[in-house]
Short mmCIF file of C-alpha atoms and ligand atoms in Angstrom, two decimals:
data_model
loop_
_atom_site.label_atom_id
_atom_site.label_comp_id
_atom_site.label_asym_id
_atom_site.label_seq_id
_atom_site.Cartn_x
_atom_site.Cartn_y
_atom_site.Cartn_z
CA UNK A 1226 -83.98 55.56 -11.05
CA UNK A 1227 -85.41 57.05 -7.23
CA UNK A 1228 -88.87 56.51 -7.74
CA UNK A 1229 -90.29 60.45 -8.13
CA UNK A 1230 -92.25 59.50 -4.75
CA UNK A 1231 -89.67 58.78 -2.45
CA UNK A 1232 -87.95 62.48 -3.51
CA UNK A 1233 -91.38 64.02 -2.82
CA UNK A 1234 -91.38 62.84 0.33
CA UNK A 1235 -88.06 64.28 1.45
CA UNK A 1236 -88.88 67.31 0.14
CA UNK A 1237 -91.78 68.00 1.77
CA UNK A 1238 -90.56 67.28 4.85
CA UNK A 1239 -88.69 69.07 7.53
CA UNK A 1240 -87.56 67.40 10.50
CA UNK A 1241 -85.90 64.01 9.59
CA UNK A 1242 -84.26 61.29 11.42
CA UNK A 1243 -81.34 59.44 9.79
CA UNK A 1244 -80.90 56.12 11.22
CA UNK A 1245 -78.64 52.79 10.19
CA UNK A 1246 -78.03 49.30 11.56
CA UNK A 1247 -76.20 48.55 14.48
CA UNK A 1248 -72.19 47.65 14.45
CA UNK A 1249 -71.83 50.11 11.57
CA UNK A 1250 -70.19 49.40 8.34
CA UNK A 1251 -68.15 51.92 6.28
CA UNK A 1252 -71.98 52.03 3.60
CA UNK A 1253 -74.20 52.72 7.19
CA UNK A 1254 -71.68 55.83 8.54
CA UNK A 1255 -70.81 56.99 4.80
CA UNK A 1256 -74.58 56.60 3.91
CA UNK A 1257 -75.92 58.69 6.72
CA UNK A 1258 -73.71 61.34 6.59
CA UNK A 1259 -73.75 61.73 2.96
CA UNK A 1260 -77.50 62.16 2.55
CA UNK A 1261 -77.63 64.06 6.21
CA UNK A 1262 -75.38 66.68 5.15
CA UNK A 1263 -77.70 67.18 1.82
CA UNK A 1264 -80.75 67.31 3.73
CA UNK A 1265 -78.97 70.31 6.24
CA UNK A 1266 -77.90 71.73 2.75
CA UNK A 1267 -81.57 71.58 1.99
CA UNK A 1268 -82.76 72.99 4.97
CA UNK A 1269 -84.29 70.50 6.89
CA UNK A 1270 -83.45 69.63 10.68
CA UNK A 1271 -81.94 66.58 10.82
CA UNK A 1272 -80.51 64.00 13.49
CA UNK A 1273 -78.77 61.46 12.48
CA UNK A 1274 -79.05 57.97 14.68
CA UNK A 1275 -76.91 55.30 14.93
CA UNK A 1276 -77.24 53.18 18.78
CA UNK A 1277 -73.51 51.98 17.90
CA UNK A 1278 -70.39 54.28 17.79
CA UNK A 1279 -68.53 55.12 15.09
CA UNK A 1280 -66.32 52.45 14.65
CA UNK A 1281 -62.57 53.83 15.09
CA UNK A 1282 -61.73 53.88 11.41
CA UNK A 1283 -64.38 56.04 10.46
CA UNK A 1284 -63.86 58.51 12.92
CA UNK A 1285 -61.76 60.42 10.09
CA UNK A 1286 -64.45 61.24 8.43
CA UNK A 1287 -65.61 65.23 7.35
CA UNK A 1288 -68.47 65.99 10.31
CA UNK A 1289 -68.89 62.55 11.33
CA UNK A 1290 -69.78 63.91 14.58
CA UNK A 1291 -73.16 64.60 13.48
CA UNK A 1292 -73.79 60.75 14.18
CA UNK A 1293 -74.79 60.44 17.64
CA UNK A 1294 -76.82 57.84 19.85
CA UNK A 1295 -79.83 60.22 20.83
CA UNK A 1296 -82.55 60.29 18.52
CA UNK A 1297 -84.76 62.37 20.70
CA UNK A 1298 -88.33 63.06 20.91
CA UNK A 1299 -89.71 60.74 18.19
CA UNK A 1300 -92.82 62.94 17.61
CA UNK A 1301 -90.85 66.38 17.27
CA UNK A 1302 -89.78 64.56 13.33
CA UNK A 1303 -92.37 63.97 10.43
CA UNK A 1304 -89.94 61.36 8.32
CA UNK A 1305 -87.73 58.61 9.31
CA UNK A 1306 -84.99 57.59 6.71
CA UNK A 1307 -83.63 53.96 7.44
CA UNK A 1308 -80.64 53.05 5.35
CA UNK A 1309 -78.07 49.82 4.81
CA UNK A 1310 -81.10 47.59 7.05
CA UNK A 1311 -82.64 44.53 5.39
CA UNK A 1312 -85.09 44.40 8.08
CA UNK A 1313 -86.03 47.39 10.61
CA UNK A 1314 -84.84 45.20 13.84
CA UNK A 1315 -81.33 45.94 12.19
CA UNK A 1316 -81.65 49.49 13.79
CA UNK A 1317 -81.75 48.21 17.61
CA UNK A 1318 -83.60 49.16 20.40
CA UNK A 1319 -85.61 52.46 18.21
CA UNK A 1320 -87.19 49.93 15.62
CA UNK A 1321 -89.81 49.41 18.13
CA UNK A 1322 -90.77 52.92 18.41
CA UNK A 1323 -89.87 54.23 15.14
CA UNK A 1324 -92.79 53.67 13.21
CA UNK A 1325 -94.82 56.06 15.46
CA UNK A 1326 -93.16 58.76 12.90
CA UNK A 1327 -95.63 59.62 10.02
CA UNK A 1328 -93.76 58.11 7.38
CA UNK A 1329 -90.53 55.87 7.18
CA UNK A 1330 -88.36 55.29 3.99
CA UNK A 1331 -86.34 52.23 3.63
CA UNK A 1332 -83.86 52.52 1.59
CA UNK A 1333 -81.35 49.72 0.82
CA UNK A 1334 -79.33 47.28 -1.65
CA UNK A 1335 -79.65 43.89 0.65
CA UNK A 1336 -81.81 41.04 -1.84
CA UNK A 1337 -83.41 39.50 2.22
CA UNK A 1338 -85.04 43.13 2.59
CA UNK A 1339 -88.22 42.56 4.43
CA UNK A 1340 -90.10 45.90 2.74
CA UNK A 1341 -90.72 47.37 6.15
CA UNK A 1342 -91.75 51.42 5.85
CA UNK A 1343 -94.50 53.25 4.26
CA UNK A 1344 -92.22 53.11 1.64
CA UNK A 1345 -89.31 50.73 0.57
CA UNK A 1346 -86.83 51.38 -2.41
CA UNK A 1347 -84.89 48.20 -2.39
CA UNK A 1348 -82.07 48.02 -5.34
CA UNK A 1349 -80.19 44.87 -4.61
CA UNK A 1350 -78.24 45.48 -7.94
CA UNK A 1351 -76.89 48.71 -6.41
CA UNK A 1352 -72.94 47.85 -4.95
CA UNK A 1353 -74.02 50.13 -1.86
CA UNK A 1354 -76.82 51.58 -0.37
CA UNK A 1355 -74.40 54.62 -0.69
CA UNK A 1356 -75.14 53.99 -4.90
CA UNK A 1357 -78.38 54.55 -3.89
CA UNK A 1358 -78.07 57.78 -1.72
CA UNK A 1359 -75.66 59.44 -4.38
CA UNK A 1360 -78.44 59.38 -6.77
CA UNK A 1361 -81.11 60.85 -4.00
CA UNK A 1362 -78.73 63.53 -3.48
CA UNK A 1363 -77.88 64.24 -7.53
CA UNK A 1364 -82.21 64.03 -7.91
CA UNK A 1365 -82.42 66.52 -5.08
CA UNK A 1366 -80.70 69.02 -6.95
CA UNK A 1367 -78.00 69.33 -3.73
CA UNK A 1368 -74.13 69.54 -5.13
CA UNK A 1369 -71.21 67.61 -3.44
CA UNK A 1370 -69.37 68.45 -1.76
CA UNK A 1371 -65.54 67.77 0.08
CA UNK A 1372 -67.85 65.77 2.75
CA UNK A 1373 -70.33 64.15 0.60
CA UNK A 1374 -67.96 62.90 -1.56
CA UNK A 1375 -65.80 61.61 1.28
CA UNK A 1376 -68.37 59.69 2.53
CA UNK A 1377 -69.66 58.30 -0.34
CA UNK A 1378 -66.49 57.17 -1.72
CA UNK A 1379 -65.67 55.33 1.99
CA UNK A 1380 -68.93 53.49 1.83
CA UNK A 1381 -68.40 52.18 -1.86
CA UNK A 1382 -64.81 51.36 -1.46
CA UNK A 1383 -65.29 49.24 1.86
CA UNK A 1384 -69.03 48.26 0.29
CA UNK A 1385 -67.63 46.74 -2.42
CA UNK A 1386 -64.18 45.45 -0.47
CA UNK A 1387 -61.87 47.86 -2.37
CA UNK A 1388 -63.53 46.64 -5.68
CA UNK A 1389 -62.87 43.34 -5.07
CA UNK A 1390 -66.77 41.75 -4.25
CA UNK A 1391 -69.07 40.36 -6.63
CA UNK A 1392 -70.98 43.25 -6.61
CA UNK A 1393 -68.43 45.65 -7.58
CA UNK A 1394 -70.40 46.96 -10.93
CA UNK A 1395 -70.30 50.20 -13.51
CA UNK A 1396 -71.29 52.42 -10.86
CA UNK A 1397 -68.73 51.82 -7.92
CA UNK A 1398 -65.89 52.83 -10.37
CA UNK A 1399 -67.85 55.88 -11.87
CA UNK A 1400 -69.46 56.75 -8.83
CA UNK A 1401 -66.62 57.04 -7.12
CA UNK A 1402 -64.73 58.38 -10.05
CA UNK A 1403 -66.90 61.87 -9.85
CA UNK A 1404 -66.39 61.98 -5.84
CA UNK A 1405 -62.92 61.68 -5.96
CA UNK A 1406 -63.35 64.89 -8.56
CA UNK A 1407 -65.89 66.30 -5.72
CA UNK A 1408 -62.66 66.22 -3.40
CA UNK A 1409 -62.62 62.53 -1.71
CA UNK A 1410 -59.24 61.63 -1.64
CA UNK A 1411 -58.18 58.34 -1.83
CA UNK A 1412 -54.87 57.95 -0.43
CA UNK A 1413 -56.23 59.59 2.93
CA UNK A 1414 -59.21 57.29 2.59
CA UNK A 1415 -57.47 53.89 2.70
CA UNK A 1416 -54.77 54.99 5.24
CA UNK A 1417 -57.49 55.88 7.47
CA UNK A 1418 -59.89 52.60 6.52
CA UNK A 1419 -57.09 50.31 5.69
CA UNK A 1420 -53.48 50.98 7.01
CA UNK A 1421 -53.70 51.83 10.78
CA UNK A 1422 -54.83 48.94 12.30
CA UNK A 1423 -54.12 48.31 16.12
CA UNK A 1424 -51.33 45.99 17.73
CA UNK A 1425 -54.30 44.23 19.71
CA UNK A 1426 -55.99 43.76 15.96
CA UNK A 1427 -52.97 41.89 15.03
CA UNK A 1428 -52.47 39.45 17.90
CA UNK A 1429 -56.37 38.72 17.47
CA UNK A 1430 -56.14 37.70 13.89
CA UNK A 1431 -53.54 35.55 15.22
CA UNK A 1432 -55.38 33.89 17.52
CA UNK A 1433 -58.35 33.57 14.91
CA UNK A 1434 -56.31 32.18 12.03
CA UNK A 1435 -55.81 29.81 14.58
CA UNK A 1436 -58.72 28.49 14.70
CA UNK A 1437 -59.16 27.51 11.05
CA UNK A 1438 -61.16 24.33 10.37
CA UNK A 1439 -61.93 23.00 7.02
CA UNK A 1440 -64.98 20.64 6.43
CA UNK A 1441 -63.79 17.23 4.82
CA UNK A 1442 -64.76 17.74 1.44
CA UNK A 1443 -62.51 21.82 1.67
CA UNK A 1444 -65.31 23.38 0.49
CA UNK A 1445 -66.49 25.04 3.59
CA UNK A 1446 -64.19 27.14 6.51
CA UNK A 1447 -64.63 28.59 9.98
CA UNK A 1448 -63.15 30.62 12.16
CA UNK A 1449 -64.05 31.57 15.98
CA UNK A 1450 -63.62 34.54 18.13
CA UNK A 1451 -64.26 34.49 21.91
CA UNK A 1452 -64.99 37.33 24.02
CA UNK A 1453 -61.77 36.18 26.18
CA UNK A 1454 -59.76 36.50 22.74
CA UNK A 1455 -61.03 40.05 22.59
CA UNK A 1456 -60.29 41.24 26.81
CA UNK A 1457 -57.00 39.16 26.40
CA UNK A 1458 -56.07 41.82 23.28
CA UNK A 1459 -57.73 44.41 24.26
CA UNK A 1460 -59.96 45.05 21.38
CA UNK A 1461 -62.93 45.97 20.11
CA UNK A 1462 -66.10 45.08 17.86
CA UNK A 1463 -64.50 47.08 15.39
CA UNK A 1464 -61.23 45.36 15.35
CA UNK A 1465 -62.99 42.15 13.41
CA UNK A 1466 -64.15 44.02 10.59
CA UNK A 1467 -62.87 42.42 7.31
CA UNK A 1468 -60.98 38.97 9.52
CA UNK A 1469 -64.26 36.60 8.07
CA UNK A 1470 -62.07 36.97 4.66
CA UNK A 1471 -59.08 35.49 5.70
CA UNK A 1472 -61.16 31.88 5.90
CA UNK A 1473 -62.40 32.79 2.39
CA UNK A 1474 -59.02 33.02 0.60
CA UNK A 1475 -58.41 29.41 1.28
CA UNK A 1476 -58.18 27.71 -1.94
CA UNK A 1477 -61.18 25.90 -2.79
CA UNK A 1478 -63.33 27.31 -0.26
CA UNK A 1479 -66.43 28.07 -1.39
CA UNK A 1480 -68.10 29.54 1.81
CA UNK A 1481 -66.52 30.82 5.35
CA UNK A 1482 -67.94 31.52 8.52
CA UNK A 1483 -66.49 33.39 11.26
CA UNK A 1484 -68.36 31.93 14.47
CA UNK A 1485 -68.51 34.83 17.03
CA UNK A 1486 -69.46 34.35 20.86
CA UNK A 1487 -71.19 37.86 21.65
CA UNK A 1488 -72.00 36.30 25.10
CA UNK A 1489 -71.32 33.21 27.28
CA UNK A 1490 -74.57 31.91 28.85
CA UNK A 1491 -75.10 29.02 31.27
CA UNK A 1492 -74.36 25.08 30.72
CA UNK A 1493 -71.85 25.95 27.82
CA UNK A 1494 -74.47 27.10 25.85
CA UNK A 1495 -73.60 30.97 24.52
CA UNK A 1496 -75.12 33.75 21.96
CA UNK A 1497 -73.28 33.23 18.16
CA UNK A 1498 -73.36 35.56 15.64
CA UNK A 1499 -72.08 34.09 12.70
CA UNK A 1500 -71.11 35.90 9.18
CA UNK A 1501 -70.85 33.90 6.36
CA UNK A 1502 -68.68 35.04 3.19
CA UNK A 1503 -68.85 33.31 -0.26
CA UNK A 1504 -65.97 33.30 -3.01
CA UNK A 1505 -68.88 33.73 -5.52
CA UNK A 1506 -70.73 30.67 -6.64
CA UNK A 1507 -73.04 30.00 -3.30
CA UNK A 1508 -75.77 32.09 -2.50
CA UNK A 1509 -74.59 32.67 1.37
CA UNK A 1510 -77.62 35.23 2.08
CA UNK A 1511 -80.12 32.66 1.37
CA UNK A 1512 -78.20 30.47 3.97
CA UNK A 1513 -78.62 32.91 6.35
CA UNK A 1514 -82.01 34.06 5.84
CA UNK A 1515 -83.15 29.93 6.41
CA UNK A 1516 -81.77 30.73 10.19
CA UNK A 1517 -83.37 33.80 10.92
CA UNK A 1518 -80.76 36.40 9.39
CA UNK A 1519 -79.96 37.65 5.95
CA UNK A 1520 -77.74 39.90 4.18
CA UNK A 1521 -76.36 40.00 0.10
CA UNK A 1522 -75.11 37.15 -1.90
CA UNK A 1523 -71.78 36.71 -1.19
CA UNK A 1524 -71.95 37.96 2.86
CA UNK A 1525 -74.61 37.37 4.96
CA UNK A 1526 -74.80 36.77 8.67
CA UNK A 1527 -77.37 35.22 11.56
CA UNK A 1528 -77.60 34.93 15.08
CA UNK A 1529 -78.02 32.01 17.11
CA UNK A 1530 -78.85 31.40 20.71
CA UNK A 1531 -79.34 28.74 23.20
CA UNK A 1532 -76.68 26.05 21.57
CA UNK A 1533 -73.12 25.01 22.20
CA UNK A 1534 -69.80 25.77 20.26
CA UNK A 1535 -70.18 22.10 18.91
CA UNK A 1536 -73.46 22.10 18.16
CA UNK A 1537 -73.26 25.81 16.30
CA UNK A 1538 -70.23 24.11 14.64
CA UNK A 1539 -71.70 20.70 13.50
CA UNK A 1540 -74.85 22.62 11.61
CA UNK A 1541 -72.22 24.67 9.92
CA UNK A 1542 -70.42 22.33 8.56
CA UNK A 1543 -73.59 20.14 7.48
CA UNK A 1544 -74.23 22.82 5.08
CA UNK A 1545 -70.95 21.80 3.29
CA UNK A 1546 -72.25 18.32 2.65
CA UNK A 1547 -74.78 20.60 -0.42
CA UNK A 1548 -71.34 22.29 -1.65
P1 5GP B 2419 -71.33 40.83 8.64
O1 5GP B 2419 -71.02 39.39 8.44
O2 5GP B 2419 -70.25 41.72 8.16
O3 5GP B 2419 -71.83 41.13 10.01
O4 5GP B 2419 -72.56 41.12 7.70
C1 5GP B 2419 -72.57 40.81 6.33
C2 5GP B 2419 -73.91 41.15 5.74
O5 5GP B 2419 -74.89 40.31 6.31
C3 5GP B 2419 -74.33 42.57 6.04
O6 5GP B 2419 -74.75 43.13 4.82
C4 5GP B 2419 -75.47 42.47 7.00
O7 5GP B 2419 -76.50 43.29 6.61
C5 5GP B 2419 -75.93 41.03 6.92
N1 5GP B 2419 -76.13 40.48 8.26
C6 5GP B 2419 -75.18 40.13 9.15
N2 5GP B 2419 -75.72 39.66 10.28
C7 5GP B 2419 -77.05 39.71 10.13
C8 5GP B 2419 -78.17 39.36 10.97
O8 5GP B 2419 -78.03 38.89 12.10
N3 5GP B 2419 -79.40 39.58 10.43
C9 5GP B 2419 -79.58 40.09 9.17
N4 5GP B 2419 -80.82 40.27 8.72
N5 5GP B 2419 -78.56 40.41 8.37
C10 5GP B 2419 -77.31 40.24 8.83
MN1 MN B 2420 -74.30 48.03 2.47
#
């Protein structure tokens, strides 16, 4: 149910800005452009904001050029719409201006969301925050169409890891269901998402799957990825998407964590981000939300600054110790 306010307050207003989290996912870029192209359908000016590019295998999608990395004059817009962000800081550099617009809607499926906005609809039972926008758009009255549908379908299909996550439910198999009627098409969908992955993509998960270490009592895995892995292959931030579940297939593994150096500082001592992927029975977003991140039960992900490889590494695998 979209609480009758939250409707009301798209409605009445007419120049909106879209925005998502940084490093898109397939739910952030499906998200936005699904209820941006309603909102055009509607009337309404919108922009729709994202500081990252498109990752690559996204770029497929029906007028994803609408996305763009300008949000403009912040007082020329009367709502802000922030979707797929537990907290606003997810957005980047326009969280700390972003609240000068009138009124901000978060809306989201992550169980860490910090209720930021004038007003937060938070389903953490929803398999997407795409779940979410489908039913804004079917409230609004607005019909779908080829590129709604398109989008909507991407975002629950890589939301819910091709149906495979714990919080694959009803919806993401009906919802998806009616957009494939509504013209997605899935064949073009996972070729485009799934099936044209880069040489350089390759020879990274190589060296990654490399890097496996198990704690001692198998319970707990990590991986690492150095920025000289990436120049040495030639890739990209969006070439990692999906390699944390590689660590997770081990047998018995209960959670993995893909340990990634987004820079090299002085001494040794670098900036981590680390994602964190559980096969089901460990909540990994409460994990993460202890050390300053957050994210849904079975992936979650933090950042960490000022320690060593080692150091990052040893508190990792102390956590296995409560496995
Ligand atoms: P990933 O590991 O793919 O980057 O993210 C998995 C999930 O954890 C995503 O739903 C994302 O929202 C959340 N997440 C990842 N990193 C962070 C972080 O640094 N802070 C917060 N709050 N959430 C994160
Ligand atoms: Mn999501």
């Amino acid at each position: 149910m979209i609480p009758a306010m939250l409707l009301e307050e798209i409605r009445k207003s007419d120049r909106v800005l879209i925005a998502s989290h940084t490093q898109p996912d397939g739910d952030a870029i499906g998200s936005m452009l699904a209820l941006g192209v309603c909102l055009k359908a509607l009337g309404k000016t919108v922009t729709l904001y994202n500081e990252s590019p498109t990752p690559a295998i996204f770029r497929f999608l029906p007028s994803v050029n609408l996305i763009g990395d300008q949000a403009g004059d912040l007082s020329d817009y009367d709502l802000a719409i922030v979707l797929d962000c537990g907290d606003l800081q997810r957005i980047g550099r326009l969280s700390e201006d972003i609240e000068t617009i009138p009124a901000l809607l978060n809306i989201d499926h992550h169980v860490t969301n910090t209720l930021f906005g004038t007003f937060a609809h938070v389903d953490s039972q929803a398999c997407a925050t795409a779940e979410i926008v489908y039913h804004i758009i079917r409230d609004l009255g607005v019909a779908f169409d080829k590129t709604m549908a398109t989008a909507i379908y991407t975002a629950i299909l890589t939301d819910t890891g091709s149906f495979m996550f714990q919080n694959t439910n009803t919806a993401a198999f009906a919802i998806s269901s009616e957009m494939v009627t509504q013209g997605a098409d899935p064949y073009t969908v996972a070729q485009c998402v799934y099936a044209t992955y880069s040489l350089g993509r390759l020879k990274l998960l190589n060296m990654v799957l490399d890097t496996i270490d198990i704690s001692r009592n198998g319970k707990l895995s990590t991986m690492f990825l150095s920025q000289r892995m990436m120049e040495e292959t030639g890739t990209q931030l969006d070439d990692i998407y999906g390699l944390v579940n590689y660590a997770k297939h081990i047998e018995d593994v209960q959670v993995a964590a893909l340990i990634r150096e987004t820079h090299m500082g002085m001494n040794g001592k670098g900036v981590y981000h680390v994602s964190l992927r559980s096969s089901g029975e460990v909540d990994v977003s409460s994990i993460a939300a202890r050390l300053g991140g957050g994210g849904h039960h079975s992936a979650a992900g933090f950042k960490m600054e000022g320690v060593s490889l080692s150091e990052l590494k040893r508190s990792i695998f102390s956590l296995a110790e409560a496995l």
